[in-house]
Short mmCIF file of C-alpha atoms and ligand atoms in Angstrom, two decimals:
data_model
loop_
_atom_site.label_atom_id
_atom_site.label_comp_id
_atom_site.label_asym_id
_atom_site.label_seq_id
_atom_site.Cartn_x
_atom_site.Cartn_y
_atom_site.Cartn_z
CA MET A 1414 174.95 164.40 46.54
CA ALA A 1415 174.05 162.60 43.03
CA THR A 1416 174.50 159.02 42.69
CA THR A 1417 175.95 157.06 39.53
CA PRO A 1418 173.35 154.58 38.65
CA ARG A 1419 175.03 151.02 37.81
CA THR A 1420 173.66 147.92 36.40
CA ALA A 1421 172.79 144.96 38.65
CA ALA A 1422 174.12 141.47 38.13
CA ILE A 1423 172.51 138.41 37.94
CA VAL A 1424 174.38 136.01 39.92
CA GLY A 1425 172.06 132.74 39.34
CA GLY A 1426 168.77 131.61 39.99
CA ASN A 1427 167.01 128.45 41.50
CA ARG A 1428 163.73 126.93 41.31
CA ILE A 1429 161.70 123.78 42.01
CA PRO A 1430 160.45 121.69 39.37
CA PHE A 1431 157.20 123.19 38.24
CA ALA A 1432 154.09 120.75 39.31
CA ARG A 1433 150.80 120.10 37.64
CA SER A 1434 147.82 121.61 39.62
CA ASN A 1435 146.67 118.95 42.08
CA SER A 1436 149.32 116.69 41.78
CA ARG A 1437 152.95 116.34 43.59
CA TYR A 1438 152.59 119.95 45.39
CA ALA A 1439 148.85 119.69 46.24
CA GLN A 1440 149.66 119.71 50.09
CA ALA A 1441 152.13 122.42 49.58
CA SER A 1442 151.30 125.97 50.45
CA ASN A 1443 152.75 129.05 48.28
CA GLN A 1444 154.88 129.72 51.43
CA ASP A 1445 156.27 125.92 51.67
CA MET A 1446 157.52 126.38 48.02
CA LEU A 1447 158.86 129.96 48.45
CA THR A 1448 160.85 128.73 51.08
CA ALA A 1449 162.15 125.55 49.69
CA THR A 1450 163.26 127.63 46.67
CA LEU A 1451 164.99 130.35 48.71
CA ASP A 1452 166.83 127.68 50.44
CA GLY A 1453 167.95 126.03 47.45
CA LEU A 1454 169.46 129.20 46.35
CA VAL A 1455 170.93 129.85 49.95
CA ALA A 1456 172.62 126.43 49.61
CA ARG A 1457 173.76 127.02 46.13
CA PHE A 1458 175.31 130.63 46.64
CA GLY A 1459 176.62 129.92 50.51
CA LEU A 1460 174.27 132.19 52.12
CA GLN A 1461 173.56 130.51 55.05
CA GLY A 1462 172.96 132.69 58.02
CA GLN A 1463 173.56 135.87 55.86
CA GLN A 1464 171.68 138.90 55.17
CA VAL A 1465 170.73 140.17 51.50
CA GLY A 1466 169.69 143.47 51.08
CA GLU A 1467 166.13 142.78 50.22
CA VAL A 1468 163.94 139.81 49.44
CA VAL A 1469 160.88 140.89 46.82
CA ALA A 1470 158.74 138.20 45.84
CA GLY A 1471 155.00 137.56 45.36
CA ALA A 1472 151.98 135.25 44.41
CA VAL A 1473 148.99 136.07 42.26
CA LEU A 1474 146.82 133.71 44.51
CA LYS A 1475 147.34 134.46 47.95
CA HIS A 1476 145.63 133.43 51.15
CA ALA A 1477 144.12 136.09 53.20
CA ARG A 1478 146.78 135.00 55.95
CA ASP A 1479 149.65 135.55 53.94
CA PHE A 1480 149.97 139.27 54.69
CA ASN A 1481 153.36 139.41 53.69
CA LEU A 1482 154.25 136.09 52.44
CA THR A 1483 157.90 136.73 51.27
CA ARG A 1484 158.60 137.91 54.83
CA GLU A 1485 157.40 134.64 56.20
CA ALA A 1486 158.95 132.72 53.60
CA VAL A 1487 162.41 134.32 54.72
CA LEU A 1488 161.81 133.69 58.16
CA GLY A 1489 161.44 130.10 57.63
CA SER A 1490 164.38 129.77 55.39
CA ARG A 1491 168.11 129.89 56.26
CA LEU A 1492 168.88 133.46 55.37
CA SER A 1493 169.23 135.81 58.18
CA ALA A 1494 166.22 137.08 59.86
CA SER A 1495 167.54 140.45 59.63
CA THR A 1496 166.72 140.25 55.93
CA PRO A 1497 163.92 142.80 54.80
CA ALA A 1498 161.26 141.35 52.57
CA TYR A 1499 158.25 142.34 51.05
CA ASP A 1500 155.43 141.00 48.65
CA VAL A 1501 154.62 142.44 44.78
CA GLN A 1502 151.92 141.65 42.72
CA GLN A 1503 151.96 142.13 38.77
CA ALA A 1504 149.99 138.75 37.96
CA CYS A 1505 152.14 137.02 35.41
CA GLY A 1506 154.64 139.58 35.41
CA THR A 1507 155.32 139.47 39.38
CA GLY A 1508 158.70 137.72 39.13
CA LEU A 1509 160.30 139.93 36.50
CA GLU A 1510 158.60 143.11 38.39
CA ALA A 1511 160.26 141.83 41.60
CA ALA A 1512 163.85 141.76 39.72
CA VAL A 1513 163.25 144.95 38.51
CA LEU A 1514 162.66 146.61 41.47
CA VAL A 1515 165.67 145.01 43.54
CA ALA A 1516 168.09 145.89 40.45
CA ASN A 1517 166.81 149.31 40.58
CA LYS A 1518 167.54 149.46 44.13
CA ILE A 1519 170.95 147.77 43.33
CA ALA A 1520 171.45 150.56 40.56
CA LEU A 1521 170.65 153.30 42.76
CA GLY A 1522 173.21 152.26 45.83
CA GLN A 1523 170.56 151.66 48.21
CA ILE A 1524 171.17 147.73 48.28
CA GLU A 1525 174.32 145.67 47.47
CA SER A 1526 172.19 142.40 47.04
CA GLY A 1527 168.67 141.09 46.78
CA ILE A 1528 166.55 138.14 45.85
CA ALA A 1529 163.45 138.40 43.42
CA GLY A 1530 160.98 135.49 43.09
CA GLY A 1531 157.56 134.27 42.92
CA THR A 1532 155.22 131.51 43.67
CA ASP A 1533 151.91 130.32 42.59
CA THR A 1534 149.68 127.25 43.47
CA THR A 1535 146.15 126.77 41.93
CA SER A 1536 146.08 123.50 43.97
CA ASP A 1537 145.84 125.68 47.49
CA ALA A 1538 143.90 128.27 46.08
CA PRO A 1539 142.35 130.85 48.21
CA LEU A 1540 138.79 130.42 48.62
CA ALA A 1541 136.78 133.44 49.86
CA VAL A 1542 133.18 133.40 51.56
CA ASN A 1543 130.12 135.06 50.35
CA GLU A 1544 130.23 138.97 50.87
CA ASP A 1545 127.21 138.99 53.00
CA LEU A 1546 128.45 135.65 55.02
CA ARG A 1547 131.92 137.71 55.66
CA ARG A 1548 130.05 140.85 57.09
CA VAL A 1549 127.87 138.36 59.46
CA LEU A 1550 131.08 137.01 60.66
CA ILE A 1551 132.75 140.27 61.30
CA ARG A 1552 129.54 141.45 63.38
CA LEU A 1553 129.35 137.90 65.27
CA ASN A 1554 133.15 138.20 66.08
CA SER A 1555 132.42 141.44 67.89
CA ALA A 1556 129.28 140.64 69.34
CA THR A 1557 129.60 140.32 73.14
CA THR A 1558 126.23 139.01 74.25
CA LEU A 1559 124.14 135.78 73.15
CA GLY A 1560 121.32 138.42 71.67
CA ASP A 1561 123.89 140.58 69.47
CA ARG A 1562 125.03 137.23 68.43
CA LEU A 1563 121.46 136.11 67.31
CA LYS A 1564 121.09 139.33 65.96
CA ALA A 1565 124.06 139.03 63.97
CA LEU A 1566 123.04 135.74 62.41
CA ARG A 1567 119.54 137.06 61.71
CA GLY A 1568 118.84 136.90 57.90
CA LEU A 1569 121.67 134.71 56.75
CA ARG A 1570 120.38 132.44 54.07
CA PRO A 1571 121.98 128.87 53.34
CA GLY A 1572 122.82 130.19 49.82
CA GLN A 1573 125.26 132.70 51.45
CA LEU A 1574 127.19 129.76 52.79
CA ALA A 1575 128.70 128.79 49.46
CA PRO A 1576 132.47 129.70 49.11
CA GLU A 1577 133.54 131.92 46.39
CA ILE A 1578 136.05 129.95 44.16
CA PRO A 1579 138.66 132.16 42.52
CA ARG A 1580 138.27 131.97 38.92
CA ASN A 1581 140.99 132.14 36.29
CA ALA A 1582 138.79 135.18 34.48
CA GLU A 1583 139.44 138.79 33.87
CA PRO A 1584 137.03 140.75 36.45
CA ARG A 1585 136.19 143.20 34.22
CA THR A 1586 135.07 141.29 31.53
CA GLY A 1587 134.32 137.83 32.92
CA LEU A 1588 136.15 136.02 30.45
CA ALA A 1589 139.00 133.31 31.06
CA MET A 1590 142.42 134.86 29.97
CA GLY A 1591 142.12 131.70 27.19
CA ASP A 1592 138.89 133.13 25.66
CA HIS A 1593 140.81 136.80 25.59
CA ALA A 1594 143.39 135.28 23.89
CA ALA A 1595 141.30 133.42 21.35
CA ILE A 1596 139.89 136.55 20.25
CA THR A 1597 143.25 138.00 19.60
CA ALA A 1598 144.30 134.90 17.85
CA LYS A 1599 141.28 135.23 15.55
CA GLU A 1600 142.05 138.75 15.09
CA TRP A 1601 145.80 138.11 14.07
CA GLU A 1602 144.44 135.01 12.11
CA ILE A 1603 146.86 132.59 14.16
CA GLY A 1604 146.47 129.03 12.83
CA ARG A 1605 146.10 125.73 14.71
CA GLU A 1606 149.05 124.25 13.02
CA GLU A 1607 151.50 127.20 14.09
CA GLN A 1608 150.35 127.04 17.52
CA ASP A 1609 150.87 123.43 17.63
CA GLU A 1610 154.36 123.67 16.12
CA LEU A 1611 155.27 126.17 18.75
CA THR A 1612 154.23 123.84 21.47
CA VAL A 1613 156.04 120.84 20.26
CA ARG A 1614 159.33 123.03 20.08
CA SER A 1615 158.72 124.22 23.63
CA HIS A 1616 158.75 120.69 24.76
CA GLN A 1617 161.37 119.46 22.63
CA ASN A 1618 163.85 122.40 23.47
CA LEU A 1619 162.89 122.10 27.46
CA ALA A 1620 163.38 118.02 27.10
CA ALA A 1621 166.85 118.81 25.30
CA ALA A 1622 167.93 121.29 27.94
CA TYR A 1623 167.24 118.96 30.93
CA ASP A 1624 168.92 116.15 28.91
CA ARG A 1625 172.20 118.14 28.66
CA GLY A 1626 172.18 119.06 32.13
CA PHE A 1627 171.32 122.77 31.76
CA PHE A 1628 169.18 122.87 34.42
CA ASP A 1629 171.42 121.00 37.02
CA ASP A 1630 172.27 124.24 38.64
CA LEU A 1631 168.90 126.01 38.13
CA VAL A 1632 166.43 123.54 39.21
CA THR A 1633 166.50 121.89 42.86
CA PRO A 1634 164.44 118.76 43.26
CA TYR A 1635 161.37 118.94 45.30
CA LEU A 1636 158.68 116.74 46.79
CA GLY A 1637 159.77 113.78 44.44
CA LEU A 1638 159.70 116.01 41.05
CA SER A 1639 163.20 116.50 39.59
CA ARG A 1640 162.16 117.65 36.15
CA ASP A 1641 158.74 119.64 34.97
CA GLN A 1642 155.88 117.46 35.41
CA ASN A 1643 154.06 118.95 32.43
CA LEU A 1644 157.03 118.50 30.05
CA ARG A 1645 156.39 115.90 27.41
CA PRO A 1646 159.22 114.82 25.27
CA ASP A 1647 156.88 113.01 23.28
CA SER A 1648 154.93 115.78 22.22
CA SER A 1649 154.13 115.77 18.46
CA MET A 1650 151.94 117.51 15.78
CA GLU A 1651 149.89 114.39 15.48
CA LYS A 1652 148.77 113.92 19.16
CA LEU A 1653 148.21 117.87 19.52
CA ALA A 1654 146.02 117.54 16.72
CA LYS A 1655 143.71 115.08 18.25
CA LEU A 1656 142.93 117.76 21.16
CA ALA A 1657 139.47 119.56 21.12
CA PRO A 1658 139.64 123.06 21.49
CA VAL A 1659 138.96 124.54 25.17
CA PHE A 1660 138.91 128.19 24.62
CA GLY A 1661 136.76 130.36 22.18
CA THR A 1662 134.78 127.48 21.87
CA GLY A 1663 131.63 129.52 20.48
CA ASP A 1664 133.71 129.48 17.16
CA PRO A 1665 133.61 126.32 15.04
CA ALA A 1666 137.04 127.58 13.94
CA ALA A 1667 138.12 127.45 17.46
CA THR A 1668 142.29 126.63 17.63
CA MET A 1669 143.27 126.43 21.29
CA THR A 1670 143.74 123.27 23.27
CA ALA A 1671 145.01 122.23 26.32
CA GLY A 1672 147.98 121.50 24.78
CA ASN A 1673 149.04 124.91 23.06
CA SER A 1674 147.65 126.76 26.13
CA THR A 1675 149.65 126.84 29.51
CA PRO A 1676 148.39 124.58 32.10
CA LEU A 1677 147.38 125.37 35.45
CA THR A 1678 150.72 124.77 37.53
CA ASP A 1679 152.29 125.21 41.12
CA GLY A 1680 156.00 126.11 41.58
CA ALA A 1681 158.19 128.81 42.78
CA SER A 1682 161.63 130.56 41.66
CA ALA A 1683 164.10 132.83 42.82
CA VAL A 1684 167.05 134.98 41.15
CA LEU A 1685 169.87 136.44 43.35
CA LEU A 1686 171.06 139.91 42.17
CA ALA A 1687 173.91 142.08 43.20
CA SER A 1688 176.20 144.66 42.69
CA ASP A 1689 179.42 143.42 40.85
CA GLU A 1690 181.39 144.26 43.83
CA TRP A 1691 179.33 142.30 46.14
CA ALA A 1692 179.52 139.14 43.93
CA ALA A 1693 183.42 139.37 43.29
CA GLU A 1694 184.02 139.90 47.39
CA ARG A 1695 182.10 136.38 47.86
CA GLY A 1696 183.70 134.82 44.60
CA LEU A 1697 180.17 134.55 42.98
CA PRO A 1698 179.83 134.69 39.29
CA VAL A 1699 177.94 137.29 37.43
CA LEU A 1700 175.93 135.60 34.84
CA ALA A 1701 174.62 138.84 33.23
CA HIS A 1702 173.39 142.21 33.94
CA LEU A 1703 169.78 143.24 34.07
CA VAL A 1704 170.26 146.51 31.68
CA ASP A 1705 166.53 147.83 31.42
CA ALA A 1706 163.07 147.19 31.87
CA GLN A 1707 159.68 148.60 30.76
CA THR A 1708 155.93 148.13 31.64
CA ALA A 1709 152.75 148.62 29.64
CA ALA A 1710 149.13 148.22 29.75
CA VAL A 1711 146.66 148.05 27.16
CA ASP A 1712 142.75 149.06 27.10
CA TYR A 1713 141.39 145.63 26.65
CA VAL A 1714 138.25 146.58 28.13
CA HIS A 1715 136.96 149.54 25.90
CA GLY A 1716 139.96 150.13 23.57
CA GLY A 1717 139.69 146.83 21.60
CA GLU A 1718 143.46 145.77 22.19
CA GLY A 1719 144.01 142.33 22.81
CA LEU A 1720 144.23 141.48 26.85
CA LEU A 1721 147.79 139.80 26.24
CA MET A 1722 149.26 142.52 23.71
CA ALA A 1723 150.73 144.88 26.34
CA PRO A 1724 154.44 143.54 25.64
CA ALA A 1725 154.01 144.75 21.96
CA TYR A 1726 153.66 148.15 23.26
CA ALA A 1727 156.39 147.84 26.14
CA VAL A 1728 159.17 146.40 23.76
CA PRO A 1729 159.29 149.46 21.18
CA VAL A 1730 159.67 152.02 24.34
CA LEU A 1731 162.75 149.84 25.63
CA LEU A 1732 164.05 149.39 22.32
CA ALA A 1733 164.09 153.20 21.60
CA ARG A 1734 165.50 154.13 24.97
CA GLN A 1735 168.37 151.58 24.23
CA GLY A 1736 168.87 152.59 20.77
CA LEU A 1737 168.31 149.07 19.63
CA THR A 1738 166.32 147.30 16.85
CA LEU A 1739 164.19 144.21 17.61
CA GLN A 1740 166.76 142.33 15.70
CA ASP A 1741 169.73 143.07 18.10
CA PHE A 1742 169.17 140.16 20.37
CA ASP A 1743 170.90 136.85 20.54
CA PHE A 1744 168.04 135.17 22.42
CA TYR A 1745 164.40 136.05 22.90
CA GLU A 1746 162.24 134.91 25.87
CA ILE A 1747 158.67 135.37 25.08
CA HIS A 1748 156.75 133.87 27.84
CA GLU A 1749 154.44 131.02 26.16
CA ALA A 1750 150.88 132.05 28.07
CA PHE A 1751 149.32 130.69 24.81
CA ALA A 1752 151.22 129.62 21.78
CA SER A 1753 149.06 132.08 19.72
CA THR A 1754 149.95 135.05 22.30
CA VAL A 1755 153.56 134.58 21.33
CA LEU A 1756 152.52 134.36 17.74
CA ALA A 1757 150.09 137.30 17.66
CA THR A 1758 152.80 139.36 19.34
CA MET A 1759 155.47 138.79 16.80
CA LYS A 1760 152.85 139.23 13.92
CA ALA A 1761 152.03 142.60 15.37
CA TRP A 1762 156.14 143.44 15.40
CA GLU A 1763 156.06 142.67 11.75
CA ASP A 1764 152.72 144.57 11.00
CA PRO A 1765 152.98 147.97 9.23
CA GLY A 1766 149.69 149.05 10.47
CA PHE A 1767 149.70 147.88 13.79
CA CYS A 1768 153.33 149.34 14.29
CA LYS A 1769 152.19 152.70 12.61
CA GLU A 1770 148.73 153.30 13.95
CA ARG A 1771 148.98 151.68 17.54
CA LEU A 1772 152.64 151.88 18.41
CA GLY A 1773 153.28 155.39 16.09
CA LEU A 1774 156.39 154.04 14.44
CA ASP A 1775 157.45 154.87 11.08
CA ALA A 1776 158.53 151.58 10.09
CA PRO A 1777 157.45 147.93 11.55
CA LEU A 1778 159.71 146.23 14.20
CA GLY A 1779 160.06 143.50 12.00
CA ALA A 1780 160.57 139.66 12.08
CA ILE A 1781 162.95 138.21 14.94
CA ASP A 1782 165.03 134.91 14.09
CA ARG A 1783 163.00 132.23 15.24
CA SER A 1784 165.92 129.88 16.10
CA LYS A 1785 166.70 132.38 18.69
CA LEU A 1786 163.24 132.09 20.30
CA ASN A 1787 162.83 130.22 23.74
CA VAL A 1788 165.60 127.85 22.96
CA ASN A 1789 165.38 125.71 26.37
CA GLY A 1790 161.88 125.95 26.34
CA SER A 1791 159.21 128.10 27.87
CA SER A 1792 155.81 128.10 29.62
CA LEU A 1793 153.88 125.69 27.60
CA ALA A 1794 156.27 122.87 28.47
CA ALA A 1795 157.71 123.90 31.77
CA GLY A 1796 154.08 125.01 32.85
CA HIS A 1797 153.45 128.59 34.37
CA PRO A 1798 153.00 129.09 37.98
CA PHE A 1799 152.09 132.77 37.31
CA ALA A 1800 154.24 134.69 39.82
CA ALA A 1801 157.06 132.05 39.51
CA THR A 1802 157.44 132.45 35.55
CA GLY A 1803 159.58 135.58 35.82
CA GLY A 1804 162.24 134.15 37.97
CA ARG A 1805 162.40 130.89 35.50
CA ILE A 1806 163.07 132.91 32.76
CA ILE A 1807 165.56 135.55 34.19
CA ALA A 1808 167.73 132.79 35.33
CA THR A 1809 167.54 130.63 32.32
CA LEU A 1810 168.23 133.66 29.90
CA ALA A 1811 171.04 134.72 32.04
CA LYS A 1812 172.49 131.20 32.05
CA MET A 1813 172.34 131.07 28.45
CA LEU A 1814 174.18 134.48 27.92
CA HIS A 1815 176.93 133.56 30.09
CA GLU A 1816 177.42 130.19 28.25
CA ALA A 1817 177.22 132.43 24.98
CA GLY A 1818 180.08 134.59 26.24
CA PRO A 1819 180.43 138.34 26.77
CA GLY A 1820 178.59 140.74 25.04
CA ARG A 1821 175.55 139.02 24.32
CA ARG A 1822 171.99 140.31 24.60
CA GLY A 1823 168.30 138.63 25.44
CA LEU A 1824 164.99 140.09 25.30
CA ILE A 1825 162.51 139.06 28.05
CA SER A 1826 158.84 139.56 27.01
CA ILE A 1827 155.89 138.71 29.76
CA CYS A 1828 152.23 139.42 29.07
CA ALA A 1829 150.19 139.56 32.18
CA ALA A 1830 146.45 139.74 33.31
CA GLY A 1831 144.80 142.96 33.85
CA GLY A 1832 145.92 143.75 30.08
CA GLN A 1833 149.50 144.41 31.30
CA GLY A 1834 153.05 143.55 30.23
CA VAL A 1835 156.51 143.56 31.61
CA VAL A 1836 159.72 143.44 29.23
CA ALA A 1837 163.34 143.53 30.10
CA ILE A 1838 166.78 143.16 28.71
CA LEU A 1839 169.63 141.44 29.80
CA GLU A 1840 173.18 141.24 28.51
CA SER A 1841 176.37 139.30 29.54
C1 LIG B 941 149.54 136.04 31.30
C2 LIG B 941 149.33 134.82 31.24
O1 LIG B 941 150.23 133.93 31.28
S1 LIG B 941 147.67 134.08 30.91
C3 LIG B 941 147.65 132.44 30.81
C4 LIG B 941 147.28 132.02 32.34
N1 LIG B 941 146.78 130.37 32.52
C5 LIG B 941 145.88 130.05 32.28
O2 LIG B 941 145.04 130.64 31.79
C6 LIG B 941 145.70 128.52 32.19
C7 LIG B 941 144.84 128.12 31.25
N2 LIG B 941 144.99 126.60 31.35
C8 LIG B 941 143.82 126.17 31.77
O3 LIG B 941 143.00 126.66 32.37
C9 LIG B 941 143.85 124.31 32.04
O4 LIG B 941 145.14 124.11 31.81
C10 LIG B 941 143.20 123.97 30.30
C11 LIG B 941 141.61 124.29 30.51
C12 LIG B 941 143.70 124.62 29.18
C13 LIG B 941 143.14 122.45 30.53
O5 LIG B 941 142.80 121.89 31.61
P1 LIG B 941 142.35 120.53 31.37
O6 LIG B 941 141.47 120.08 30.55
O7 LIG B 941 142.40 120.02 32.96
O8 LIG B 941 143.93 119.87 31.09
P2 LIG B 941 144.54 118.40 31.01
O9 LIG B 941 145.84 118.77 31.61
O10 LIG B 941 143.47 117.32 31.60
O11 LIG B 941 144.54 118.31 29.36
C14 LIG B 941 143.71 117.84 28.42
C15 LIG B 941 144.24 116.83 27.48
O12 LIG B 941 145.04 117.46 26.85
C16 LIG B 941 145.99 116.35 26.91
N3 LIG B 941 147.33 117.28 26.45
C17 LIG B 941 147.90 118.46 27.06
N4 LIG B 941 148.64 118.62 26.39
C18 LIG B 941 149.19 117.97 25.44
C19 LIG B 941 150.23 117.63 24.86
N5 LIG B 941 151.41 118.83 24.91
N6 LIG B 941 150.60 116.87 23.91
C20 LIG B 941 149.38 115.91 23.84
N7 LIG B 941 148.52 115.99 24.98
C21 LIG B 941 148.42 116.91 25.65
C22 LIG B 941 146.16 115.69 28.23
O13 LIG B 941 146.80 114.70 28.09
C23 LIG B 941 144.65 115.43 28.44
O14 LIG B 941 144.40 114.58 27.51
P3 LIG B 941 143.25 113.33 28.24
O15 LIG B 941 142.19 114.20 28.42
O16 LIG B 941 143.30 112.37 27.32
O17 LIG B 941 144.08 112.98 29.49
#
């Protein structure tokens, strides 16, 4: 029997304020933050003791003990323990990818409701042991006699005792994501001033949104924080101009600083999705619908494409499938991994050569109206706890579309490590 796909509704979201790394949430684990975030969502939508179809979430940096972090968070939360839950991981696209998975199951009628989310902490990063030491420890664990234990330890050297600390770098190139972004910034001739301007706007927009109460029903205070700790309402071009470059520093004309790059951040977010019927039965709002989504990947290792440029490729596929142009949107949410990445992506869409040769289009996608971009701030100001960014953006955009009224449309574009990108369209 054929089933008719339907479009999943976004009921609303919840997140904890995002904290600077090694600061307010230094003692909190991913599980603590995700559990608190789920409980905030449960409280907001009256889901105490209830079972939702599925909870799908993830973390980019996960301890080995967190086999199924999401299920553990559900068991620690006030949701019914009968709620199935599992982890996904798509780097910085994790939160959005989780929402797409939930939305697709709702669309197919396999579930009526679900929660998508993400959490990350660089304060509680997983440390690994040296590969040789790990094998020794495994042998030691299964050794039954003193002789076997001593044999297992034989050959172990002091240098092998040093822990392996996760680096914010691409495994295939050894370069930090910021250094990759600096290469792209140079290729697309993205200037320091335009990066700093985008950064100031992000801080101003986020601060204004908090001041007008926009986040009152999206953010639940946690561990003494009620606003994102990275937010600097007094951010200015003058202050940003004083910062020294931190990425691509081999180049004397390097432009990327701690100000126009996202900081290392701790936090979690979650979004409640459902069928229209499920929401109506409970008297819950429908802010928007997740209409469609697309992923793309680029060859940043041998293909000469920028590590964070995959959304530039994913968006035209999505537009073509939906019969839309890049200008047919009321809001654009382009994840600010680095200010230069947002600017390079927009420049690529405007560039006839890029659009023809790399995207195979007859004409460039064109410019977007900058006054519709990240109007309530984005990752430069809020911070970027990798897997939690998607949930922050979906909940923010869904509320913006709802406030704007029916028939409004928003584009989400998230670049991710590994040369990947996840993009989606929401409509009110
Ligand atoms: C797909 C993706 O999303 S890829 C992106 C993934 N994320 C990343 O790669 C994270 C990148 N970020 C980082 O690695 C780090 O945050 C860095 C290297 C950029 C900066 O690290 P730190 O040097 O520890 O940053 P810190 O917070 O101390 O800031 C450095 C200085 O800049 C200043 N600063 C930062 N932002 C601003 C601002 N908006 N306005 C004014 N000053 C600022 C700070 O006050 C600080 O000044 P100080 O030294 O006088 O106190």
